[in-house]
Short mmCIF file of C-alpha atoms and ligand atoms in Angstrom, two decimals:
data_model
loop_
_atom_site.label_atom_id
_atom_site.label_comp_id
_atom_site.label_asym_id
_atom_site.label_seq_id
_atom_site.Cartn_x
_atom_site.Cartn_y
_atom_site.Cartn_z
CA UNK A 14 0.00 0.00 0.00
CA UNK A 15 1.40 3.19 -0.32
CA UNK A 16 2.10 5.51 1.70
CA UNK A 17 0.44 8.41 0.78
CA UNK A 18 -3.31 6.21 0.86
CA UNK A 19 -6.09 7.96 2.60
CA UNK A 20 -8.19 5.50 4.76
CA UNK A 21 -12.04 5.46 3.84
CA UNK A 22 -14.21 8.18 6.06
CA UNK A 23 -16.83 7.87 4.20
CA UNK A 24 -19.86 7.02 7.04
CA UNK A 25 -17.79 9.72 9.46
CA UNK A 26 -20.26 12.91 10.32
CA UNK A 27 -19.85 15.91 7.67
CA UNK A 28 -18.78 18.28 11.00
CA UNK A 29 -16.06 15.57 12.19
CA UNK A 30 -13.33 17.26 14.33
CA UNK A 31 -10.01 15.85 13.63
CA UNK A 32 -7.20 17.18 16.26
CA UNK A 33 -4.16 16.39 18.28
CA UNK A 34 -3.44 16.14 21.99
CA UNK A 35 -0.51 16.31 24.61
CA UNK A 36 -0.64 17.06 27.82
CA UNK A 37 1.16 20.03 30.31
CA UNK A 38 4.05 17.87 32.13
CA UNK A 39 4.95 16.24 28.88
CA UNK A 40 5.73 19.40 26.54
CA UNK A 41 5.54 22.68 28.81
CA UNK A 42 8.92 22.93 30.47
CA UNK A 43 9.68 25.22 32.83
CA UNK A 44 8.52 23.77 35.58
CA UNK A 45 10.55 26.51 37.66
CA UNK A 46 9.43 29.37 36.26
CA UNK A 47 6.77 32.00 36.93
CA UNK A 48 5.87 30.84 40.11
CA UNK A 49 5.25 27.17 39.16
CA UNK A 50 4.32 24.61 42.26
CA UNK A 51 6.35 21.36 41.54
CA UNK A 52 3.48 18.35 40.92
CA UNK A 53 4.54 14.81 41.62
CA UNK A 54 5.97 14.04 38.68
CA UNK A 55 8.92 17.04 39.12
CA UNK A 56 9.26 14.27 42.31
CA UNK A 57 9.48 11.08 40.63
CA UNK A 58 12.09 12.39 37.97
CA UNK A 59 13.80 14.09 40.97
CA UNK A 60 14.18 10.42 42.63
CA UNK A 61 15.88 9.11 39.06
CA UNK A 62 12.54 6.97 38.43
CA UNK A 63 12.79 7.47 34.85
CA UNK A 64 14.34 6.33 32.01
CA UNK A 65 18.14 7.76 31.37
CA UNK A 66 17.30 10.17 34.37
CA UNK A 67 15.25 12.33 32.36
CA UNK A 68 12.94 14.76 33.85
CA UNK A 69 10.23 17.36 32.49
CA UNK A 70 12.28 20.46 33.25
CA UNK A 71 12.43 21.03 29.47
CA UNK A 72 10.85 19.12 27.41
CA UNK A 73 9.47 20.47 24.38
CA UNK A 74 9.78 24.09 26.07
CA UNK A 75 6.29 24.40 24.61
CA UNK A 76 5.74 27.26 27.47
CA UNK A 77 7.98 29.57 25.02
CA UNK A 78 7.36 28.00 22.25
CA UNK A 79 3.73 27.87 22.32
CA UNK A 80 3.13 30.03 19.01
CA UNK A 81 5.50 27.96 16.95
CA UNK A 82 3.55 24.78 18.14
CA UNK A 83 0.13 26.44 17.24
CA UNK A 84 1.61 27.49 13.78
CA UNK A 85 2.39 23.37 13.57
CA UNK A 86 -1.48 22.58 14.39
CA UNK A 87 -2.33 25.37 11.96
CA UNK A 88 -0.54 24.03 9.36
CA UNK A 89 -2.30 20.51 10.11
CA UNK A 90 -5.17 22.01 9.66
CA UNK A 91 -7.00 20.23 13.14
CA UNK A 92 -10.41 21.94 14.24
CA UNK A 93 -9.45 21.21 17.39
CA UNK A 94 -6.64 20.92 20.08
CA UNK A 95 -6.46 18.84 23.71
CA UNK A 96 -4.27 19.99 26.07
CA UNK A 97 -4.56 20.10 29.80
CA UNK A 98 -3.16 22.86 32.93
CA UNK A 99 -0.94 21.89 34.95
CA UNK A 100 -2.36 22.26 38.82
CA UNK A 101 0.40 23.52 39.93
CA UNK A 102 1.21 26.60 37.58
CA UNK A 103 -2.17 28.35 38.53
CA UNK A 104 -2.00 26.77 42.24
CA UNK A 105 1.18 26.19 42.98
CA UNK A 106 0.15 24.90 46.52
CA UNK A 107 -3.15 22.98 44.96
CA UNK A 108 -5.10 25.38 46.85
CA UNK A 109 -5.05 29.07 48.27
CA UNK A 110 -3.63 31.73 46.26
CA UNK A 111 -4.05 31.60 42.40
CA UNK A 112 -1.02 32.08 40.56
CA UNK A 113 -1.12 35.48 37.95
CA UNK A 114 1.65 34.35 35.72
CA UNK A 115 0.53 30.70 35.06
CA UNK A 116 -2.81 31.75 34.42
CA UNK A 117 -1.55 34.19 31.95
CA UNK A 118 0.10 31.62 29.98
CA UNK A 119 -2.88 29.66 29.03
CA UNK A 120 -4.83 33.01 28.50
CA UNK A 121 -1.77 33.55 25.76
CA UNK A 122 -1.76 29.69 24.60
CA UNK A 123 -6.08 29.84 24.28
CA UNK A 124 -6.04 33.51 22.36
CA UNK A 125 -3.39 31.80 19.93
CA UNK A 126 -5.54 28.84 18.98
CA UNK A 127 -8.72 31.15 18.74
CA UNK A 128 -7.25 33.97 16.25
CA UNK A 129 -5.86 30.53 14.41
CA UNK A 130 -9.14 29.03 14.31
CA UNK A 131 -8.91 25.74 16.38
CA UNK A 132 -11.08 24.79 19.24
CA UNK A 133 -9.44 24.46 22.22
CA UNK A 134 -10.26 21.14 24.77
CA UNK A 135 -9.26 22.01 28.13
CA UNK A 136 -8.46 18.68 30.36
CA UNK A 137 -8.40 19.66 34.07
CA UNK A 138 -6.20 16.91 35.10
CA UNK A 139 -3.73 15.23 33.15
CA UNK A 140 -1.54 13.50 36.30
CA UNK A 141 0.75 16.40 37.91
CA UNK A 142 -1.02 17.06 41.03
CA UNK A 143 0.50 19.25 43.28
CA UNK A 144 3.05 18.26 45.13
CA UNK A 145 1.41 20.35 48.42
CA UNK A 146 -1.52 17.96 48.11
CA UNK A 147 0.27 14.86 47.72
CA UNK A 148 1.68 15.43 50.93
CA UNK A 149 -1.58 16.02 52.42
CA UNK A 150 -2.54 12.92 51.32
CA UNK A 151 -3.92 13.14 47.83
CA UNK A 152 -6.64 11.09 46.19
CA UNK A 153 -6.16 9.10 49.35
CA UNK A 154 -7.80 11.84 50.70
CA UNK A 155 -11.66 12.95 50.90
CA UNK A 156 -10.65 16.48 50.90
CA UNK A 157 -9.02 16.43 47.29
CA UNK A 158 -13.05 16.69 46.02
CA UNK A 159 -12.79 19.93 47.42
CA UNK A 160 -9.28 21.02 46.08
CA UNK A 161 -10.89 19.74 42.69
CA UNK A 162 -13.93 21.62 42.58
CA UNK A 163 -12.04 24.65 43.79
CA UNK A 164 -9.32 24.41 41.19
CA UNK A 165 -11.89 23.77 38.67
CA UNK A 166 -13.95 26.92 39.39
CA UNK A 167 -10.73 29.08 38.99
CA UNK A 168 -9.57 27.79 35.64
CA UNK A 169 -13.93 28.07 34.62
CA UNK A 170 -13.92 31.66 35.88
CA UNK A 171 -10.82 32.22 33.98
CA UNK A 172 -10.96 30.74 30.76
CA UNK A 173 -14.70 29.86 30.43
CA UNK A 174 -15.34 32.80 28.19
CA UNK A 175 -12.95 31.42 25.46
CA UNK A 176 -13.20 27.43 26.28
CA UNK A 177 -16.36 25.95 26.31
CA UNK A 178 -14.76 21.69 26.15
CA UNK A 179 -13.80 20.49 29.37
CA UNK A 180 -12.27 17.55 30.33
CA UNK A 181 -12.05 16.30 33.97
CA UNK A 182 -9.55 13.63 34.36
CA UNK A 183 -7.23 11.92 31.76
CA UNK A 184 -7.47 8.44 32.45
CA UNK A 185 -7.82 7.91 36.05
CA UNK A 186 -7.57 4.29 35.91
CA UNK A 187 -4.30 4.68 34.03
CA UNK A 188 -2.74 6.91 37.49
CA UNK A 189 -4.80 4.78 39.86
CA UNK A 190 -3.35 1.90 38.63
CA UNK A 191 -0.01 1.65 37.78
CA UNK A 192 0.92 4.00 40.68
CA UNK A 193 -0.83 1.50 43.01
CA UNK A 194 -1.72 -1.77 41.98
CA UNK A 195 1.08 -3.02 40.43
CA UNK A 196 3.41 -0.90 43.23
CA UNK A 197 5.46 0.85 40.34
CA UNK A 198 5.58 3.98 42.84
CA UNK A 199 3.47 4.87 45.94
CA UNK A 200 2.57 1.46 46.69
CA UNK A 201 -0.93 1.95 48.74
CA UNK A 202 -2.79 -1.02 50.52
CA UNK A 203 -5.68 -2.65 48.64
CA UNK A 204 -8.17 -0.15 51.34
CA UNK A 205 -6.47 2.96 49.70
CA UNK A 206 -6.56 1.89 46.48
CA UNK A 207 -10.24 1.18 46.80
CA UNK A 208 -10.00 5.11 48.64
CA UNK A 209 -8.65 6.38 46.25
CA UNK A 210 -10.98 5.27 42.78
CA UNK A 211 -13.97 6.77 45.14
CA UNK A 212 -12.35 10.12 46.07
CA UNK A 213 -11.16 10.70 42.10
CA UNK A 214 -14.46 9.92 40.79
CA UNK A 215 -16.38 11.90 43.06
CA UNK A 216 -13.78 15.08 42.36
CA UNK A 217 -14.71 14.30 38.98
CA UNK A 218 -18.89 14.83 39.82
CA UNK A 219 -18.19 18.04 42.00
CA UNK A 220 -15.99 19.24 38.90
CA UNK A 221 -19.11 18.54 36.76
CA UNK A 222 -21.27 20.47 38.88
CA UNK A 223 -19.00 23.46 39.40
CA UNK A 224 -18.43 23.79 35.13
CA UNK A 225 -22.33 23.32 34.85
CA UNK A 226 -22.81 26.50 36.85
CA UNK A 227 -19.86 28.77 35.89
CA UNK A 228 -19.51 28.08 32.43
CA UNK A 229 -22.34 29.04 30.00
CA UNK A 230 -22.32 26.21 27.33
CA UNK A 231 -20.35 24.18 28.39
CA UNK A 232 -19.69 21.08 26.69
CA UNK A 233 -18.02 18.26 29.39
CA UNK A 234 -16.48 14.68 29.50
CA UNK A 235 -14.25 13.04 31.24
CA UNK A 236 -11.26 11.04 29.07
CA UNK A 237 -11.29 6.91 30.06
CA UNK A 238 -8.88 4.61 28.47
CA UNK A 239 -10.61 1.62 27.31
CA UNK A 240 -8.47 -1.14 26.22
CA UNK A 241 -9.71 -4.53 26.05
CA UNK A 242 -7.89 -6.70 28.98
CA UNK A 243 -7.11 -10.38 27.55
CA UNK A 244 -5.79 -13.74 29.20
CA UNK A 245 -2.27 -14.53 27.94
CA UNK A 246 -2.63 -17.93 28.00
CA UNK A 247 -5.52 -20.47 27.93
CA UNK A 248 -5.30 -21.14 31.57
CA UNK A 249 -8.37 -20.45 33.57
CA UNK A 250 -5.94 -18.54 36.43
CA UNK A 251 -5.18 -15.97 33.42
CA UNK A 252 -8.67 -15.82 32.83
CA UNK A 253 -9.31 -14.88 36.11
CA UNK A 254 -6.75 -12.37 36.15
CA UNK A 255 -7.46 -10.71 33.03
CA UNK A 256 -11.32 -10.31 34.03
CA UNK A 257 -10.62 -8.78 37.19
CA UNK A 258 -8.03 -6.30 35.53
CA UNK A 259 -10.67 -5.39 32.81
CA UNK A 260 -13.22 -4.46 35.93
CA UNK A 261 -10.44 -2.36 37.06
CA UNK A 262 -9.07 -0.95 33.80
CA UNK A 263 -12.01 -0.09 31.73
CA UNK A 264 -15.09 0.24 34.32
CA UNK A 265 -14.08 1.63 37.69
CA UNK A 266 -14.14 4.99 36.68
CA UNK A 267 -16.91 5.23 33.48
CA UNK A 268 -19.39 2.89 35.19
CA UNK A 269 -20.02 5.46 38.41
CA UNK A 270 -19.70 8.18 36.41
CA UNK A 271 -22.09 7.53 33.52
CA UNK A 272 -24.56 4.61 34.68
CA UNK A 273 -24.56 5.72 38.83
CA UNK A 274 -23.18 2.57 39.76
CA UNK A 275 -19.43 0.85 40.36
CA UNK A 276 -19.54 -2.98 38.55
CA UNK A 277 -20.59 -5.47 40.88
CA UNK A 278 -17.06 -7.38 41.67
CA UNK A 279 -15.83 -4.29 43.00
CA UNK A 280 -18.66 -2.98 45.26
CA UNK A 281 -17.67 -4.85 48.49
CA UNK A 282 -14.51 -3.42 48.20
CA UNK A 283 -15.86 0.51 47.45
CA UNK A 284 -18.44 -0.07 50.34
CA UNK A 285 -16.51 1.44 53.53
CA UNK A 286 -15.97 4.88 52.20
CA UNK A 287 -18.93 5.42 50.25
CA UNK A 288 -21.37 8.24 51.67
CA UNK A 289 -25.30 8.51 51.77
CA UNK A 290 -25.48 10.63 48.14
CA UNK A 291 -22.09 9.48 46.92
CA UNK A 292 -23.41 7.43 43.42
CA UNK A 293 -25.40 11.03 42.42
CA UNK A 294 -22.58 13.23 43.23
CA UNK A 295 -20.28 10.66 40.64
CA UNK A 296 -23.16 10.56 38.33
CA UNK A 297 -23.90 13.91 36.60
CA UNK A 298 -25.09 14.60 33.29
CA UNK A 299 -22.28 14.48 30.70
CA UNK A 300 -21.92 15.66 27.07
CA UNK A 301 -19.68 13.09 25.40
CA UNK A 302 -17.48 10.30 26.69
CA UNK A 303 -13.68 11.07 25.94
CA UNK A 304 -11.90 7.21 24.64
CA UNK A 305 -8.44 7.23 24.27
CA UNK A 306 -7.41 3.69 22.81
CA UNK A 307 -4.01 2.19 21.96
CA UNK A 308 -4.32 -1.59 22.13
CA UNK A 309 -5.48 -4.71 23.98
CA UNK A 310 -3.35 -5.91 26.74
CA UNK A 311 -2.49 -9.10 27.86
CA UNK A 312 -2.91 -10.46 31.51
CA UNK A 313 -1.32 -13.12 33.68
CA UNK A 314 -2.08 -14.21 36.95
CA UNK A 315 -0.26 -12.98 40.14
CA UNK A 316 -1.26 -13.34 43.28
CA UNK A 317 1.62 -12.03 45.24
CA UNK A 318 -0.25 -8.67 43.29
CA UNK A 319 -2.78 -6.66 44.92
CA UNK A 320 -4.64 -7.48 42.11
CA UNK A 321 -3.78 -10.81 41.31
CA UNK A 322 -2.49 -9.40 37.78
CA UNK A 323 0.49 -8.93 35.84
CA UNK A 324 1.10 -8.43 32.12
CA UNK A 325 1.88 -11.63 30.09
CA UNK A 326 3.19 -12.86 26.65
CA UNK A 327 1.26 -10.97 23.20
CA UNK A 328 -0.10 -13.93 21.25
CA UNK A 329 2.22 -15.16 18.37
CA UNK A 330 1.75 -13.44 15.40
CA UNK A 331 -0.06 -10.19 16.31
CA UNK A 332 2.33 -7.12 15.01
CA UNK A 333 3.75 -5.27 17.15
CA UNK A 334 4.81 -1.12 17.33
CA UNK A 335 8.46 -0.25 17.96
CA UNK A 336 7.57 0.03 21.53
CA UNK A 337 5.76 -3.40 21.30
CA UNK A 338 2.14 -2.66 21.27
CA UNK A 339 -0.11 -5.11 19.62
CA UNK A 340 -1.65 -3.37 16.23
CA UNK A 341 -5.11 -4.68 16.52
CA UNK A 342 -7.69 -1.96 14.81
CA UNK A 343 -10.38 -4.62 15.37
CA UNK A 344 -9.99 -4.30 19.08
CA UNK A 345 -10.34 -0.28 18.62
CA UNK A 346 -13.86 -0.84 16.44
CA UNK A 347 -15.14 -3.29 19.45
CA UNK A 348 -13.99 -0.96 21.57
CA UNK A 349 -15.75 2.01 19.82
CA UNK A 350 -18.97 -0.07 19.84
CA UNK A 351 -18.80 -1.29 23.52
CA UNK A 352 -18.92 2.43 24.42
CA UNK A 353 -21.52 3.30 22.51
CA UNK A 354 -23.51 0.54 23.90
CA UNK A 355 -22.54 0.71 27.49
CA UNK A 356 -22.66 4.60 27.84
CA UNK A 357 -24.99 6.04 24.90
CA UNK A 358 -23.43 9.29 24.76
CA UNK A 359 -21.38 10.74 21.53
CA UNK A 360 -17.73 9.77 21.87
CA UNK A 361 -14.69 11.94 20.80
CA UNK A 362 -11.62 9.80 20.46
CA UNK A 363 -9.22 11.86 22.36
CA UNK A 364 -5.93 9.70 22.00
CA UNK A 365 -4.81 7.32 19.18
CA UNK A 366 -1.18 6.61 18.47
CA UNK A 367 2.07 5.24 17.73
CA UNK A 368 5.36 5.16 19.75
CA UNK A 369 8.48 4.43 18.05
CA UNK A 370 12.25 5.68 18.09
CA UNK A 371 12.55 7.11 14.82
CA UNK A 372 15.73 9.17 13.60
CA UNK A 373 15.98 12.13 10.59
CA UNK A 374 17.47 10.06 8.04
CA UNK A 375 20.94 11.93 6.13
CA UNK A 376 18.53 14.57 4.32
CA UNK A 377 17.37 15.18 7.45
CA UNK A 378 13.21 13.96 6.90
CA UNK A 379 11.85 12.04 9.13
CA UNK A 380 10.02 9.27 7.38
CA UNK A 381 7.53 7.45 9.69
CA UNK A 382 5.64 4.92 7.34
CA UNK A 383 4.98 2.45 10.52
CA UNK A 384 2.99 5.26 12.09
CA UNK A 385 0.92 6.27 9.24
CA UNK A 386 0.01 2.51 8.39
CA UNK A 387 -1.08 2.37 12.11
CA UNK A 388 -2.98 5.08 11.79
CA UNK A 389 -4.73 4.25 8.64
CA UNK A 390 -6.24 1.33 9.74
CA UNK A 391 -7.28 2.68 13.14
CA UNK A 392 -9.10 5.17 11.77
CA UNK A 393 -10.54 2.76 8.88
CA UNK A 394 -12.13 0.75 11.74
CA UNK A 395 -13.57 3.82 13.51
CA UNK A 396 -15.36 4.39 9.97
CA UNK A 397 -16.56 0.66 10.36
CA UNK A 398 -17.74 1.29 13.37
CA UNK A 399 -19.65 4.80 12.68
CA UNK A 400 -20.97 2.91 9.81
CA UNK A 401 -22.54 0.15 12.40
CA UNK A 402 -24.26 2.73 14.15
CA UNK A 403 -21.62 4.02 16.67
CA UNK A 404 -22.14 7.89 17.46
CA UNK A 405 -18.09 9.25 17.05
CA UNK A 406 -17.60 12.56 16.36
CA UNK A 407 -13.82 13.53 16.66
CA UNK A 408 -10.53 11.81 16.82
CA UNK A 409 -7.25 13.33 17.68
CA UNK A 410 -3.58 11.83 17.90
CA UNK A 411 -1.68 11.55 20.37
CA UNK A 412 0.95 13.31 19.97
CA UNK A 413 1.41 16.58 18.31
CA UNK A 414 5.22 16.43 19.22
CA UNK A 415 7.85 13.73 20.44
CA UNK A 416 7.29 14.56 24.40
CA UNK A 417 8.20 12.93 27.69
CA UNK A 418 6.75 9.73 27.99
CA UNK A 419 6.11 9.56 31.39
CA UNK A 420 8.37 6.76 32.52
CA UNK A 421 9.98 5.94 29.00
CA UNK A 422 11.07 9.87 29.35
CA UNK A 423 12.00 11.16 26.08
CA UNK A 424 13.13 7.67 24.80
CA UNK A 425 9.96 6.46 23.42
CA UNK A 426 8.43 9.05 19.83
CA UNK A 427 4.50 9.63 19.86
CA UNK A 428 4.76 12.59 17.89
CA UNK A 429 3.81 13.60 14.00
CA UNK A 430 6.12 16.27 14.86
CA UNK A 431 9.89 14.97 15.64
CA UNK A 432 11.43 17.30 18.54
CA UNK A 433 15.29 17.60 18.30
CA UNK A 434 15.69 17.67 22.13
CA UNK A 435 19.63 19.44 21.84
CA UNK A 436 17.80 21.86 19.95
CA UNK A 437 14.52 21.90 20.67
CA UNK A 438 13.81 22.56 16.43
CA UNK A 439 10.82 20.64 15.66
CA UNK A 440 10.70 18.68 12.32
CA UNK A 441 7.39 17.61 11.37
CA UNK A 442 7.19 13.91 9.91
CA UNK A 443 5.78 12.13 7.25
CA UNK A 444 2.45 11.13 9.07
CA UNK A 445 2.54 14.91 9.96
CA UNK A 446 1.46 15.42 6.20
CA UNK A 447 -0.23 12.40 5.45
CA UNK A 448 -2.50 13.55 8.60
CA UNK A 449 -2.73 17.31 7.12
CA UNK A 450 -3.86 15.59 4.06
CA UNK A 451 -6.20 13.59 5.53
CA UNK A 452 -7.66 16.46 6.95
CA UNK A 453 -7.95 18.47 3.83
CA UNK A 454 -9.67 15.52 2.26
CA UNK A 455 -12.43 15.05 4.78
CA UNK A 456 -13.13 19.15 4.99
CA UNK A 457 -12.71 20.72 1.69
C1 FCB B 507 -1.71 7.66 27.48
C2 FCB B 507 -1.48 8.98 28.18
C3 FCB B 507 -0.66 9.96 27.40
C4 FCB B 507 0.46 9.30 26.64
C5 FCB B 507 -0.05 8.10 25.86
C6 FCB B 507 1.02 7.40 25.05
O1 FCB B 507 -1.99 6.67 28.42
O2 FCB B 507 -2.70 9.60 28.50
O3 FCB B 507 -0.20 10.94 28.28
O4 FCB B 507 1.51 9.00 27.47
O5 FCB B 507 -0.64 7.18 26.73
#
């Protein structure tokens, strides 16, 4: 096939937005600067947690170079662009006195996007809590609904004139998770754990309820991660395993928050800090239900884990990314449908990518044919699946730019824009134009 081929779009909606996301730790930078808080992640690259040491001080220095990266989405052509605040640039304690210059910079960031014509999709929380509030216990504690909601209503009161798509949480079973269950950092007992799933979805209801009444027209999600959670092995311990994970993975969060209840396995466990009121506060009216979606993963039993899970062998003969993900588009079009069917509201696709290590070859291009191949089929599957009925509206990749991959650090490429990171010059890639193309094609 070659490169250049557009995937069929035919049964997506005339008014589809097509965008990219990233997310404030991963490009901004400065984390010293203007009055910045640090958030827990300036402590876990401070501890050497991360790959080759690195840590977010610069990344992709996006903070200055915010106009240059806008210019790159212009060029793309997106409707729309996802990126999220970082807590602890407008609060650098979490709570208590706003900070002028942090707020300034996404007044600067949102008035670029506007004059260039792209929508912008503000996610509240994309990981970097304050550090201040970590050490007052967190999402461990009860109190971090409040911090939430109070957060929230500064950044509405701030930038709701201008941004009317709000995001609550990236993925909270992704940070629930791996910082807990499988004791990669901050290892909590099973009874925090269980804490700490309550506390973050009901932040995520009294964040609802505080947009509701502060922003006029406001349009509000919350972003889950749904990838399918499959036995390694044939063995009915792996079974186990990989059904309990997929309770954890893919319904903890979306179940309370858009059907009013938790799924049954894990009730028990919720039970001793659940309040009189608690399911309505979790379950308020949403617009849309935010999916980001890479690939199925593949379970083995544990039980030494809290969760009696670990992650297992990929079947034979399923390719594989650079960074070994399975490439399975079918699972995405299940996946699309499950939502629809589970939830009923009008998804946007907020995540969809590729990570890789690719280099400028000698003339200095960066040719990424793996990613657009990835890509193309993904997105061919979400057309099979809006052409079985499924209500999608928008899709964006992850990642505009290269960025710091959390705890790959700046190792692992997402990007459709390479970042040079001696240099900081950003090189857009191959998929970078296939994407702008694709983009062209479906709005003429
Ligand atoms: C998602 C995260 C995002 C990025 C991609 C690759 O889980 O939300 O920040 O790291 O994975």
């Amino acid at each position: 096939m070659s490169t250049t081929q557009l995937p069929n779009i035919a049964s997506l909606r005339p008014n589809f937005i097509w965008g990219v996301s990233t997310s404030s730790f991963q490009i901004e930078g400065a984390t010293q600067e203007d009055g910045r808080g640090p958030s827990v992640w300036d402590v876990y690259c401070q501890r050497g947690e991360i790959k080759n040491h690195d840590t977010g001080d610069v990344a992709c220095d996006h903070y200055h170079r915010y106009r240059e990266d806008v210019g790159l989405m212009k060029t793309l052509g997106v409707q729309a662009y996802r990126f999220s605040i970082a807590w602890p640039r407008v609060l650098p304690l979490g709570c208590g006195s706003a900070n002028e210059a942090g707020l300034s910079f996404y007044d600067r960031l949102v008035d670029e996007l506007l004059a260039a014509g792209i929508e912008p999709w503000l996610c509240l929380y994309h990981w970097d809590l304050p550090q201040a509030l970590e050490e007052r216990g967190g999402w461990f504690n009860r109190e971090s609904t409040v911090w939430f909601a109070d957060y929230t209503a500064l950044v509405a009161a701030r930038f709701g004139d201008r941004v009317k798509r709000f995001a609550t949480f990236n993925e909270p079973s992704m940070f629930s998770l791996f910082n807990h269950s499988l004791g990669k950092r901050d290892r909590g007992s099973e009874a925090q754990f269980h804490r700490m799933i309550h506390n973050v979805n009901l932040a995520h209801g009294a964040a609802v309820d505080v947009l509701r009444a502060k922003v006029a027209g406001a349009s509000i999600g919350c972003i889950h991660n749904l990838q399918p959670c499959r036995p390694s092995s044939s063995s009915e311990a792996d079974a186990l395993a990989a059904a309990n994970l997929n309770v954890y993975w893919n319904y903890a969060f979306p179940d309370p928050q858009c059907r009013g209840e938790y799924p049954s396995s894990m009730r028990s466990a919720i039970e001793p800090y659940m309040q009189p009121g608690d399911l309505a506060r979790i379950c308020r009216p949403l617009d849309w239900f935010g999916l980001n979606h890479y690939s199925p993963v593949y379970v083995k039993s544990r039980p030494d884990s809290m969760l009696g899970y670990d992650f297992g062998e990929k079947p034979a003969g399923v390719p594989l990314t650079p960074i070994e993900w399975p490439i399975e588009p079918e699972a995405f079009r299940e996946t699309l449908q499950l939502v629809h069917a589970r939830y009923g509201l009008p998804i946007y696709v907020l995540e969809n990518g590729y990570g890789s290590f690719e280099q400028p070859d000698q003339t200095g291009a960066v040719i990424d044919s793996g990613r657009i191949d990835m890509l193309r089929a993904y997105i061919g599957a979400m057309n099979s699946a809006a052409a079985s009925g499924v209500d999608v509206r928008g899709y964006f990749v992850w990642s505009l730019l290269d960025n710091f991959e959390w705890d790959s650090g700046y190792s692992v490429r997402f990007g459709l824009t390479y970042v040079d990171y001696a240099s900081l010059r950003r090189i857009p890639k191959s998929s970078f134009r296939w994407y702008a193309d694709l983009i062209r094609a479906s709005h003429p």
